[in-house]
Short mmCIF file of C-alpha atoms and ligand atoms in Angstrom, two decimals:
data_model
loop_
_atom_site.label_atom_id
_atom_site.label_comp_id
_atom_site.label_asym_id
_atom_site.label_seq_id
_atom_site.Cartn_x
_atom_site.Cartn_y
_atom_site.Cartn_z
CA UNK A 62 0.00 0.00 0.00
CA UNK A 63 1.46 3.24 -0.78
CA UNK A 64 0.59 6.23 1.80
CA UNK A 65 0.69 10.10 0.74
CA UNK A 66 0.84 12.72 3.42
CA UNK A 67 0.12 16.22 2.84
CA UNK A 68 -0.02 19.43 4.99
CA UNK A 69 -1.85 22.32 5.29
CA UNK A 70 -3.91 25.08 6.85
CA UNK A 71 -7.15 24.70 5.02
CA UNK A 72 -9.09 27.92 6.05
CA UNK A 73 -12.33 28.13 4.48
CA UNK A 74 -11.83 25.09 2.34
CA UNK A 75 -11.95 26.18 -1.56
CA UNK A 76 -11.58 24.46 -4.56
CA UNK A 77 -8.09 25.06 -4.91
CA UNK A 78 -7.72 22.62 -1.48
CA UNK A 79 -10.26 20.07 -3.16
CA UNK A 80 -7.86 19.69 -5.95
CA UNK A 81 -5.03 18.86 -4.29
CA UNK A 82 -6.40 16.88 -2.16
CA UNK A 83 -7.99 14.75 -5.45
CA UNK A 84 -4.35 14.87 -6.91
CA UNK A 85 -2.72 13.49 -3.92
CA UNK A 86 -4.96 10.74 -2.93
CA UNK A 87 -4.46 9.73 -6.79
CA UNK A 88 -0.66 9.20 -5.75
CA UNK A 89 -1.18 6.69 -3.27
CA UNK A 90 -3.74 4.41 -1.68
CA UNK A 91 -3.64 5.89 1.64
CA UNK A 92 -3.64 9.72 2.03
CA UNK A 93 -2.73 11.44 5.57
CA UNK A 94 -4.13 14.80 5.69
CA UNK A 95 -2.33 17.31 8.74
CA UNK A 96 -3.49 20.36 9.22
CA UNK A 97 -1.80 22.81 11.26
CA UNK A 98 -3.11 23.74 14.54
CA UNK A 99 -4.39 27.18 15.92
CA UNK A 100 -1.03 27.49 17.64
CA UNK A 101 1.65 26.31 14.96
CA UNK A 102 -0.21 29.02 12.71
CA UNK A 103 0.50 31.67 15.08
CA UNK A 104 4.11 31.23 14.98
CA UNK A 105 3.92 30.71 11.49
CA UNK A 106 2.29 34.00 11.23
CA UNK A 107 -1.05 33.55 9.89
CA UNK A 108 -2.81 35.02 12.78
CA UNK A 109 -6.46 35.46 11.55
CA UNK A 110 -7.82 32.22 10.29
CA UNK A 111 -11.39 32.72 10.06
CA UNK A 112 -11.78 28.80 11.23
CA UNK A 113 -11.13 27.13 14.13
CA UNK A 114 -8.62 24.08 14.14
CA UNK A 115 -12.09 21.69 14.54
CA UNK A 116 -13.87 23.70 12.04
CA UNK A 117 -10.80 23.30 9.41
CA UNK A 118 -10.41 19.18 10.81
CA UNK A 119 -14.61 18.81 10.23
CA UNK A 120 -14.26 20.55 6.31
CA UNK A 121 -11.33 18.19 5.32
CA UNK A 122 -12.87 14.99 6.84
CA UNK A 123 -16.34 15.80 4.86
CA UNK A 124 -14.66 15.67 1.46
CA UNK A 125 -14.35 11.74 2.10
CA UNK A 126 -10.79 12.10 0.71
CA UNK A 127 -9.05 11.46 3.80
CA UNK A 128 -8.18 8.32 5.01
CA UNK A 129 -6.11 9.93 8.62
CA UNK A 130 -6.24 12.87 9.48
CA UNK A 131 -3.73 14.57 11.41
CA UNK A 132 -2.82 17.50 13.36
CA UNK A 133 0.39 19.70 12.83
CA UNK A 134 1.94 20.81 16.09
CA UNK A 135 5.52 21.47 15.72
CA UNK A 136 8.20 22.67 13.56
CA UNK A 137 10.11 19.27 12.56
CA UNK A 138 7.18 17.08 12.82
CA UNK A 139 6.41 16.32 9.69
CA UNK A 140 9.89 13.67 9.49
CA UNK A 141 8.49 12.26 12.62
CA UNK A 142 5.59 11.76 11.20
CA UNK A 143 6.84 10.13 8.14
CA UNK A 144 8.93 7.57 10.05
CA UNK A 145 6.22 6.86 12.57
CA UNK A 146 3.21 6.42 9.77
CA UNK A 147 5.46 4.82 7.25
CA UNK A 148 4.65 7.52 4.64
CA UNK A 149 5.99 6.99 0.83
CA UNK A 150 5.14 10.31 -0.93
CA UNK A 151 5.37 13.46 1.11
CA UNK A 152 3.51 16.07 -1.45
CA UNK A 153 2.19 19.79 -1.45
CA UNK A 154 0.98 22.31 -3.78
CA UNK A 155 4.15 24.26 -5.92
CA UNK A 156 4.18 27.29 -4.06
CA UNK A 157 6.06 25.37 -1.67
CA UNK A 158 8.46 23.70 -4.32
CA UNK A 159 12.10 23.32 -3.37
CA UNK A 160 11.22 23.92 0.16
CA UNK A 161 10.43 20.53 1.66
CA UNK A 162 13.51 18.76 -0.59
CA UNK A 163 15.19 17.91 2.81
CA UNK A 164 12.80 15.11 3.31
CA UNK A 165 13.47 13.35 0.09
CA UNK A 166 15.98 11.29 2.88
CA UNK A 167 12.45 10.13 4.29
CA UNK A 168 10.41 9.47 1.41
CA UNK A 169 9.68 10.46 -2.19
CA UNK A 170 8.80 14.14 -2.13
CA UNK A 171 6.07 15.59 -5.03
CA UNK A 172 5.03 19.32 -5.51
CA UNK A 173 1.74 19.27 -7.23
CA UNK A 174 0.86 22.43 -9.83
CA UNK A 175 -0.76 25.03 -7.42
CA UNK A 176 -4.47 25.59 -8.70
CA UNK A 177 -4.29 29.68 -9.97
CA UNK A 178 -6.35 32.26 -8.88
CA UNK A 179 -7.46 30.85 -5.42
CA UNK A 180 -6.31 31.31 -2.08
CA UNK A 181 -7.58 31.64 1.38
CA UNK A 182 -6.09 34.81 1.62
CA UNK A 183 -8.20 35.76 -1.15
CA UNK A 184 -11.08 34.43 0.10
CA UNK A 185 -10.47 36.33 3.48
CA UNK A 186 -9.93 39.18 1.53
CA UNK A 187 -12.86 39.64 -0.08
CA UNK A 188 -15.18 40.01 2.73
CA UNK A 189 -15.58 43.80 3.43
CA UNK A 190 -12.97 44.82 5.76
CA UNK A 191 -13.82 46.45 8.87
CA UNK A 192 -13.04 50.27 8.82
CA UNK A 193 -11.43 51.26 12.13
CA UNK A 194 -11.19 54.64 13.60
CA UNK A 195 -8.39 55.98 15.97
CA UNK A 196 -9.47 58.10 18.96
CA UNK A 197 -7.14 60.09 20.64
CA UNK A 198 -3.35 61.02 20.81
CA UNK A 199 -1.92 58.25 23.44
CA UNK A 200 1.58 56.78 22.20
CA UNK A 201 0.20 53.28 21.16
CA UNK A 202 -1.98 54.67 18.55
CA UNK A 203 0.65 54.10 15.77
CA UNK A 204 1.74 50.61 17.17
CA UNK A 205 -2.06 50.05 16.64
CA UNK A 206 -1.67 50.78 13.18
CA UNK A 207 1.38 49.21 12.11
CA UNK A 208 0.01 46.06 13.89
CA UNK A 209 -3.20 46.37 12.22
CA UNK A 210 -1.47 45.83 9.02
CA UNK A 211 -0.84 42.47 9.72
CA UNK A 212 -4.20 41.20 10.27
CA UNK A 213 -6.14 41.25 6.78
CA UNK A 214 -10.19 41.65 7.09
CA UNK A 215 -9.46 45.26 9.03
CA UNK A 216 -8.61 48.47 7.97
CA UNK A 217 -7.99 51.67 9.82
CA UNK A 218 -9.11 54.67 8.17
CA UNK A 219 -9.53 57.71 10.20
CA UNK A 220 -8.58 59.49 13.32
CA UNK A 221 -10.47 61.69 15.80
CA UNK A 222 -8.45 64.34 17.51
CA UNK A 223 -7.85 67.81 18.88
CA UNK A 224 -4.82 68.33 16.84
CA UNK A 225 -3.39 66.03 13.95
CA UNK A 226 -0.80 63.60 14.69
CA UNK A 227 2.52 63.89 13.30
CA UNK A 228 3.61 60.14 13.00
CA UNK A 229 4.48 59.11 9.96
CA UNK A 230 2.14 56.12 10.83
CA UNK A 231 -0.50 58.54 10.34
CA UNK A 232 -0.25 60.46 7.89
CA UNK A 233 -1.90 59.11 5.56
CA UNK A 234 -5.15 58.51 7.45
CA UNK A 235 -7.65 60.77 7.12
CA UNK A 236 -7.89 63.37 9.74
CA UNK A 237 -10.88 65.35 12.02
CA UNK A 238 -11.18 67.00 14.71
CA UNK A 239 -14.74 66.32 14.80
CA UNK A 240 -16.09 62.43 16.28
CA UNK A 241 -19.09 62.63 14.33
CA UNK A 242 -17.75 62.69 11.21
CA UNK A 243 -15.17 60.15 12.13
CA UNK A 244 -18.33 57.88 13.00
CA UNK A 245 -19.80 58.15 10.50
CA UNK A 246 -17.07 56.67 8.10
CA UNK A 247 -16.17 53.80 10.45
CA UNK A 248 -17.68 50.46 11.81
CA UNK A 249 -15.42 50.62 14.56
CA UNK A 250 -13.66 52.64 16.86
CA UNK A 251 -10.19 51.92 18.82
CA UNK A 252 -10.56 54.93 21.76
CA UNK A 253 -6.82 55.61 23.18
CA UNK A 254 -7.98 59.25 24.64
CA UNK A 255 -7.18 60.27 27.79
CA UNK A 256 -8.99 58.13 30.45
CA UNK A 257 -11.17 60.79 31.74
CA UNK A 258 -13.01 60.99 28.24
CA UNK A 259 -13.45 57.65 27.72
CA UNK A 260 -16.58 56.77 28.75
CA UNK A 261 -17.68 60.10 26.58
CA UNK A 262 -16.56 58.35 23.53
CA UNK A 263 -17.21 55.36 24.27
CA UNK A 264 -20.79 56.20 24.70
CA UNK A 265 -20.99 58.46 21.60
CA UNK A 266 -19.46 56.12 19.44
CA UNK A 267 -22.10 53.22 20.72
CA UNK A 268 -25.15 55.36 20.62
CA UNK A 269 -23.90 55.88 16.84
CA UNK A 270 -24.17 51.71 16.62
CA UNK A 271 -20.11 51.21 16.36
CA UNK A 272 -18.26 48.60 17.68
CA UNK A 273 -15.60 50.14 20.48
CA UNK A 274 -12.53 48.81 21.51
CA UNK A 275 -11.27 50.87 24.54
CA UNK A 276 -8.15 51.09 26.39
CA UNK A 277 -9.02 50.53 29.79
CA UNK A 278 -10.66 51.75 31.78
CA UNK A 279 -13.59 52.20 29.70
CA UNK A 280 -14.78 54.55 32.19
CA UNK A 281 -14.67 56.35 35.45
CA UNK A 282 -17.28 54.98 37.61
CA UNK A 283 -19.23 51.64 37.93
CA UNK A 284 -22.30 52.90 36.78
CA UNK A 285 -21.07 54.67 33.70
CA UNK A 286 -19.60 51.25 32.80
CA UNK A 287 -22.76 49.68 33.37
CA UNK A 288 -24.13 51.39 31.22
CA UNK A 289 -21.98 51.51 28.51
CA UNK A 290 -22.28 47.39 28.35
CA UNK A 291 -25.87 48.30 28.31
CA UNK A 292 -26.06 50.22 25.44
CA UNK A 293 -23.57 47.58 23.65
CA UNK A 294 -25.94 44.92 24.33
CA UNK A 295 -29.34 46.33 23.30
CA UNK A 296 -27.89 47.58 20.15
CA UNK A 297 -25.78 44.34 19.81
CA UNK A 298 -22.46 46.00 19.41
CA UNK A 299 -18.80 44.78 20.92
CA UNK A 300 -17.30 46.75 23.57
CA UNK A 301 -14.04 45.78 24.36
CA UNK A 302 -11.43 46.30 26.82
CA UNK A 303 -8.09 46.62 25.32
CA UNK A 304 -5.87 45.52 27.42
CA UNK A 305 -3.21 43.49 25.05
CA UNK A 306 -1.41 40.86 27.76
CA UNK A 307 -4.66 39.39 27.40
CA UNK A 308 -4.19 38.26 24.33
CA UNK A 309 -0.44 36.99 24.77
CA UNK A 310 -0.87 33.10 24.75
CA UNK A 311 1.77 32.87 27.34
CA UNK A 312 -0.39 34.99 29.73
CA UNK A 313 -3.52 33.06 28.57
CA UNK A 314 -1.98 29.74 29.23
CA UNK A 315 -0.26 30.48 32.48
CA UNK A 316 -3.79 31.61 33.94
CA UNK A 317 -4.82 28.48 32.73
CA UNK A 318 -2.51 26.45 34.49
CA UNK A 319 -2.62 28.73 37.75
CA UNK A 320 -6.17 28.11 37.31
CA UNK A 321 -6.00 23.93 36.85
CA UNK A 322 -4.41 23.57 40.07
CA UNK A 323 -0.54 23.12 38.47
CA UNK A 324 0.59 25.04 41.68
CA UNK A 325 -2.05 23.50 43.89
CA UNK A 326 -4.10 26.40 45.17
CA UNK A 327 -3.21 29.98 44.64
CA UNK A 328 -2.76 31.64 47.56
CA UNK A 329 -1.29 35.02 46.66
CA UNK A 330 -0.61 37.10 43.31
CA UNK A 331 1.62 39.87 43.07
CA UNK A 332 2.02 41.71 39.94
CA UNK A 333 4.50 44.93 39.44
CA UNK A 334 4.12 47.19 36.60
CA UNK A 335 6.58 50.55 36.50
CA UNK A 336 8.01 52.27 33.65
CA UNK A 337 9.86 55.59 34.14
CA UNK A 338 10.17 56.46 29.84
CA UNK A 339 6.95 57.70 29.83
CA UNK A 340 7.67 59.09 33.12
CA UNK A 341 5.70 61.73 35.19
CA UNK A 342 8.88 62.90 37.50
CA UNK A 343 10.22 64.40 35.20
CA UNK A 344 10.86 68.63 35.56
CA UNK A 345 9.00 70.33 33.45
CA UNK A 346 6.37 67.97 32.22
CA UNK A 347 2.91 69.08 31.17
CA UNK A 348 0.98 66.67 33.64
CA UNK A 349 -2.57 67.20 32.40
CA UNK A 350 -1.20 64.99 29.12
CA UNK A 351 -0.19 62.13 31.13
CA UNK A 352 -1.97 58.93 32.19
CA UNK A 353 -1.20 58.61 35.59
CA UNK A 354 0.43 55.39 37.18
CA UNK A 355 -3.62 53.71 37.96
CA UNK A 356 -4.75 54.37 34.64
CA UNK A 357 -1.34 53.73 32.57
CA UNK A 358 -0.87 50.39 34.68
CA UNK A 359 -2.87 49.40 36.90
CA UNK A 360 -5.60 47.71 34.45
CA UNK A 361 -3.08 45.12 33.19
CA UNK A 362 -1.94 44.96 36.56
CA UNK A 363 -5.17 44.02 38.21
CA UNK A 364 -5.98 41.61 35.48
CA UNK A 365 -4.72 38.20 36.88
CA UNK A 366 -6.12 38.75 40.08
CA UNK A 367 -9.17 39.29 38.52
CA UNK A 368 -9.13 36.41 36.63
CA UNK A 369 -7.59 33.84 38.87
CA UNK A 370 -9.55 34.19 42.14
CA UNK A 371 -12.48 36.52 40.10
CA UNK A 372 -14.02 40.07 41.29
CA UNK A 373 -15.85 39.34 44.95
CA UNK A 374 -12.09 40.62 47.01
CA UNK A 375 -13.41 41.36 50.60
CA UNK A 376 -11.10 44.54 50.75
CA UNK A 377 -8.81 46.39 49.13
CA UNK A 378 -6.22 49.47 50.40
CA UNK A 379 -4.01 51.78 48.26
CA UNK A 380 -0.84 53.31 49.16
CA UNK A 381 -0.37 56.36 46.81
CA UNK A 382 2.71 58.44 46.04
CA UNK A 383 1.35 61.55 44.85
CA UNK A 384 3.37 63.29 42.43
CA UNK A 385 0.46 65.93 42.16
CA UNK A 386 -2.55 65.54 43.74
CA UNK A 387 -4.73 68.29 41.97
CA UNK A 388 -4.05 66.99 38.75
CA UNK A 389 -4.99 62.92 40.46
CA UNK A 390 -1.37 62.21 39.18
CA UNK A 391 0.07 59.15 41.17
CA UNK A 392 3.80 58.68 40.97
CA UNK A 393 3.31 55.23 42.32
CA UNK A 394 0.43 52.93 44.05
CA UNK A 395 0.49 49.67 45.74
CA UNK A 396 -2.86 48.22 46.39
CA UNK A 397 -3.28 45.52 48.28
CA UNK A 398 -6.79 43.12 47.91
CA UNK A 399 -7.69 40.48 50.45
CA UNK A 400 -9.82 37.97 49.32
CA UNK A 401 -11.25 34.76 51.08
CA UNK A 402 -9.13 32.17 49.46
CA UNK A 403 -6.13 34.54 48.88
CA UNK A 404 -4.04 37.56 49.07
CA UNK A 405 -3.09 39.75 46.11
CA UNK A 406 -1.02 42.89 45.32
CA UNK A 407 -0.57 45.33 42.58
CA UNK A 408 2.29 47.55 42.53
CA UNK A 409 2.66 50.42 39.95
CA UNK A 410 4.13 53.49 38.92
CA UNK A 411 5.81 56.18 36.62
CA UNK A 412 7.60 57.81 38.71
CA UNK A 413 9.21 54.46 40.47
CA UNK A 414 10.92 51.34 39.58
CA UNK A 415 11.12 48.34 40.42
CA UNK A 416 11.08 44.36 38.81
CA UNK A 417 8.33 44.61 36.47
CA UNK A 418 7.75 40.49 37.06
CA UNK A 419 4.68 38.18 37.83
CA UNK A 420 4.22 36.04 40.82
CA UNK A 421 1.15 33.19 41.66
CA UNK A 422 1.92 31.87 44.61
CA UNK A 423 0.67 28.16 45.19
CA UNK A 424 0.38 25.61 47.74
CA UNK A 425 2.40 22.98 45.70
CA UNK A 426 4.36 25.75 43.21
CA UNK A 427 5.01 29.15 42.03
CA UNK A 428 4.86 30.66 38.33
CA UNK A 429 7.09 32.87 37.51
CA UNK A 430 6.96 35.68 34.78
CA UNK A 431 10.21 37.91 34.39
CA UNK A 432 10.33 41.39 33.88
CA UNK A 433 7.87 42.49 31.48
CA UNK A 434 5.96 40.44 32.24
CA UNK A 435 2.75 42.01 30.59
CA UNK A 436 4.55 41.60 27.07
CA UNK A 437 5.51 37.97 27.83
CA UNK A 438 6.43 34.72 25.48
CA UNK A 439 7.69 32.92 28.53
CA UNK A 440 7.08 31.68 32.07
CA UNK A 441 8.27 29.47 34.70
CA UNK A 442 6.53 26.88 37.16
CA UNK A 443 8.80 26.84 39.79
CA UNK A 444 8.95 23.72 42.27
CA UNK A 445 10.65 22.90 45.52
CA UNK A 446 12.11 20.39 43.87
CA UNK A 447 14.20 22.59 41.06
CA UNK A 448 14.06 19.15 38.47
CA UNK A 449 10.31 19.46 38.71
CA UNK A 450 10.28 23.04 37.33
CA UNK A 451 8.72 23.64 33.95
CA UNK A 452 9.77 26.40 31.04
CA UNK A 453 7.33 27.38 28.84
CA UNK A 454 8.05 29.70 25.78
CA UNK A 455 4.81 30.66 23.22
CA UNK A 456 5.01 33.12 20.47
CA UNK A 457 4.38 36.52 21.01
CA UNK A 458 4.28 39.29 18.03
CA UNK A 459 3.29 42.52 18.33
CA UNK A 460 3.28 43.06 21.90
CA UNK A 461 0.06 40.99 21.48
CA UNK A 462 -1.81 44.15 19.59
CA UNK A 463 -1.95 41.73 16.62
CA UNK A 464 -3.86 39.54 18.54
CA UNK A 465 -5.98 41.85 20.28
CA UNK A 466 -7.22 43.32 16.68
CA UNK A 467 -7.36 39.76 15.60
CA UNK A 468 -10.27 39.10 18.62
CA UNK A 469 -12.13 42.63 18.27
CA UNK A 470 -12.39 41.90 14.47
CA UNK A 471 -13.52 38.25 15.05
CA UNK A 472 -16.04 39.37 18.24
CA UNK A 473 -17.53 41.70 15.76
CA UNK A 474 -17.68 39.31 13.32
CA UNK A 475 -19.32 37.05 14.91
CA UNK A 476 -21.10 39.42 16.98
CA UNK A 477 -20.24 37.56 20.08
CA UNK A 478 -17.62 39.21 22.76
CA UNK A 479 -14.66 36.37 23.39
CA UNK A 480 -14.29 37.77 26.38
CA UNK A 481 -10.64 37.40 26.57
CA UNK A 482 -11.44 40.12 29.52
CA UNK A 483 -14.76 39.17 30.45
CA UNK A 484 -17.37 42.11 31.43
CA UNK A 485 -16.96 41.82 35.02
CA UNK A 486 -13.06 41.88 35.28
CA UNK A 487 -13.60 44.77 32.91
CA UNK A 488 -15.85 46.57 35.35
CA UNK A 489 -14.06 45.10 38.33
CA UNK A 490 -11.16 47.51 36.90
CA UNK A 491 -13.47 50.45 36.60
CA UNK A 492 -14.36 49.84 40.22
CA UNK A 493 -11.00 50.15 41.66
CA UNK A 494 -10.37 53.21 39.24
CA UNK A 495 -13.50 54.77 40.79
CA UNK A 496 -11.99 54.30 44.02
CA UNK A 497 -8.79 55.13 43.90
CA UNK A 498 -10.24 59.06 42.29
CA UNK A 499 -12.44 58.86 45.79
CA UNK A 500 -9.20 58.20 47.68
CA UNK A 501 -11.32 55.37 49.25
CA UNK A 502 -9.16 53.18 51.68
CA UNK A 503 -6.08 55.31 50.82
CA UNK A 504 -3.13 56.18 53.07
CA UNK A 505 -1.28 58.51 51.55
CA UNK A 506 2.71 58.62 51.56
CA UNK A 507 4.40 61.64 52.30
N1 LIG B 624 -3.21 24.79 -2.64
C1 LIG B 624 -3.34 24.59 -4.02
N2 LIG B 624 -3.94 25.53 -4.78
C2 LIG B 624 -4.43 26.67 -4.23
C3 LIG B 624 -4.33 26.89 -2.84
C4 LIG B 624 -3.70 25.91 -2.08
O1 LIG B 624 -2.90 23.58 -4.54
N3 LIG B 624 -5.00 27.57 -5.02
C5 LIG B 624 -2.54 23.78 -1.85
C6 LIG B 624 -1.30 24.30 -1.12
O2 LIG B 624 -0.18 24.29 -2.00
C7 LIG B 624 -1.16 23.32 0.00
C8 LIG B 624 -2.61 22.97 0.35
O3 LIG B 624 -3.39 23.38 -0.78
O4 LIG B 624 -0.52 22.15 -0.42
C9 LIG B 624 -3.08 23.69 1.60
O5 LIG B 624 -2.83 25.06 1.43
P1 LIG B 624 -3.14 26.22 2.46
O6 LIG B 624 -1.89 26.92 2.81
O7 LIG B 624 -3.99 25.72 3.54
O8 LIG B 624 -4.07 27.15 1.50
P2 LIG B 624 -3.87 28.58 0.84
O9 LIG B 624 -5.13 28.88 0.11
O10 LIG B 624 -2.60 28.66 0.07
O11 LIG B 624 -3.82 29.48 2.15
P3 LIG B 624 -3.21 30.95 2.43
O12 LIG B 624 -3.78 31.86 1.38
O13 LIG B 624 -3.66 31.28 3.83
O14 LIG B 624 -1.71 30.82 2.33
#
């Protein structure tokens, strides 16, 4: 019996896929289909498959031309998989040809003609993008739209501010300095104002029936948050919190794992978040531009605690550094939240510094981010027992912005919220925002 094996992504199966699939089972008598998981992609770089891994597996397996079907996990494992299935003809389309010679040493390897004029990308493509507009003048506007470059199916077209922005990012987007007429040539906005005026354009920009994705906090108070998820849901739109180390697959499977009892049970999180670059200490500065050390940090900060041992904390107390109190501008905050399984703690500034690392404490374990840890590819589960401690590396482009655009653009398209931050961690956040401007529980250092 001779077996074929062939690889692929197969995103929104087209006829282009059917073909070579036809062609390759007609090589053989025995055809192994992979097909690369959700996770292989992403360090491939395809980012925004419209399909799930089951959804791609389910579309091969009901054209009745394969016999196995596989899943691609790792680089290199398509040699173990020829030795281990027994595999005779290796074969792909001939976009790929001369790349997969090196496994002629396993078996016989055939590039099929490529079928022109098809292509997932194309198919992806020709939905109608969505048309994003920028809000505001915050730094990470123009890493929002280099990064939305790389994830096709979104486009940004326009930004709202008081003055234009200079960026070379931006010049060519088209510029007002009036949000109504930015909303009404978008589906979507990304708000990156100053905190204060989110929940003003948040709210605008829903009432107007457009999809927001907000740097948190979305707002100032609990109600006004309320509210705003209100509005979203009786006029069906996505509002987001974007808060990217969300979407970093590290972070996402380290909560996991704090979560599955790895570590046994958590007993204490500690998270530290400073950066003096975009620092307020410094002489001179105008403070009324700057997000202060709560709303600059403290979201990301907050969010494993909220999503580890959830929203219901018994108490909470903040220890503020103000650099000037008129202007609510905290050089640095530590807040500590007691909770009835657990402890937690938040430390952040801009006018401090210290180890920007991750720590979940555990009955049986620790993890272990390293400094910074809210951009991370990497963690550690630490053990008494140093040989039992893990390493764990995942992918991470963009800062995790890629991502981030990738799950706004698929929420709306699917008009369901992923909830990557779920509503209540995402008014959770607002809460202690709300708080911390009532200098509720606060001692104040001097
Ligand atoms: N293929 C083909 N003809 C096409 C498209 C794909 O023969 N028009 C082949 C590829 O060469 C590969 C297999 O189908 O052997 C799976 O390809 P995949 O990468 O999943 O599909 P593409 O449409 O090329 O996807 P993308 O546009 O995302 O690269």
């Amino acid at each position: 019996m001779v077996k074929v094996i062939t690889y692929g992504t197969y995103d929104m199966l087209h006829y282009g896929h059917i073909r070579l699939l036809e062609r390759a089972k007609a090589l053989g008598d025995y055809l192994i289909v992979g097909i690369t998981s959700d996770d292989y992609d992403k360090t491939r770089g395809k980012i925004n498959l419209q399909q799930s891994l089951m959804e791609r597996v389910e579309a091969v397996k009901a054209t009745g031309l394969a016999d196995e079907i596989i899943i691609e996990e790792y680089e290199g494992q398509k040699i173990d998989d020829i030795r281990r299935l027994d595999v005779d003809i290796f074969t792909v389309g001939s976009d790929w040809e001369g790349y997969f010679d090196y496994l002629n040493e396993y078996c016989k390897v055939v590039y099929l003609p490529r079928t022109q004029g098809v292509s997932s990308s194309d198919v992806r493509a020709e939905k109608r993008k969505l048309r994003i507009g920028l809000v505001g003048t915050a730094i990470f506007r123009t890493k929002f739209v280099n990064e939305a470059k790389y994830v096709n199916g979104v486009e940004v077209v326009g930004i709202y501010a008081t003055t234009p922005g200079i960026e070379p990012e931006l010049i060519n987007l088209y510029y007002t300095d009036n949000y109504d007429d930015l909303l009404s040539k978008v589906d979507a906005v990304y708000i990156i104002s100053k905190p204060e005026n989110h929940y003003k354009h948040c709210k605008a920009a829903l009432i107007a029936g457009k999809h927001v994705l907000c740097e948190s906090p979305m707002a100032y108070t609990r109600e006004q948050s309320k509210e705003l998820f209100q509005i979203a849901e009786e006029k069906n739109l996505i509002l987001m919190d974007a808060i990217k180390t969300a979407y970093s697959t590290a972070y996402e499977r380290l909560i996991l794992m704090a979560k599955s009892g790895k570590i046994g049970r958590v007993v204490s999180i500690d998270a530290v978040c400073t950066s003096l670059r975009d620092g307020i200490s410094i002489e001179g500065t105008d403070l009324s531009k700057k997000w202060n050390s709560m709303c600059g940090w403290a979201p990301a900060a907050m969010l494993p605690i909220f999503q580890v041992f959830g929203t219901d904390y018994r108490n909470k107390v903040f220890y503020t550094l103000f650099q000037n109190k008129e202007e609510n501008v905290d050089a640095f905050t530590k807040i500590d939240f007691v909770y009835p399984q657990g402890v937690a703690t938040v430390k952040v500034a801009k006018g401090a510094k210290a180890e920007g690392e991750l720590i979940i404490t555990g009955t049986k374990g620790y993890i272990y981010v390293p400094a910074p840890w809210w951009k991370t590819d990497y963690f550690e589960i630490r053990y008494e027992n140093q040989e039992d401690n893990k390493r764990f590396f995942y992918q991470l482009d963009g800062e995790g912005i890629r991502y981030e655009i990738v799950a706004f653009a698929k929420a709306v398209e699917c008009n369901r919220n992923l909830s990557y931050v779920s509503k209540s961690t995402s008014e959770a956040i607002v809460g202690i925002i709300e708080d911390f401007n009532k200098r509720l529980n606060m001692t104040e250092l001097t």
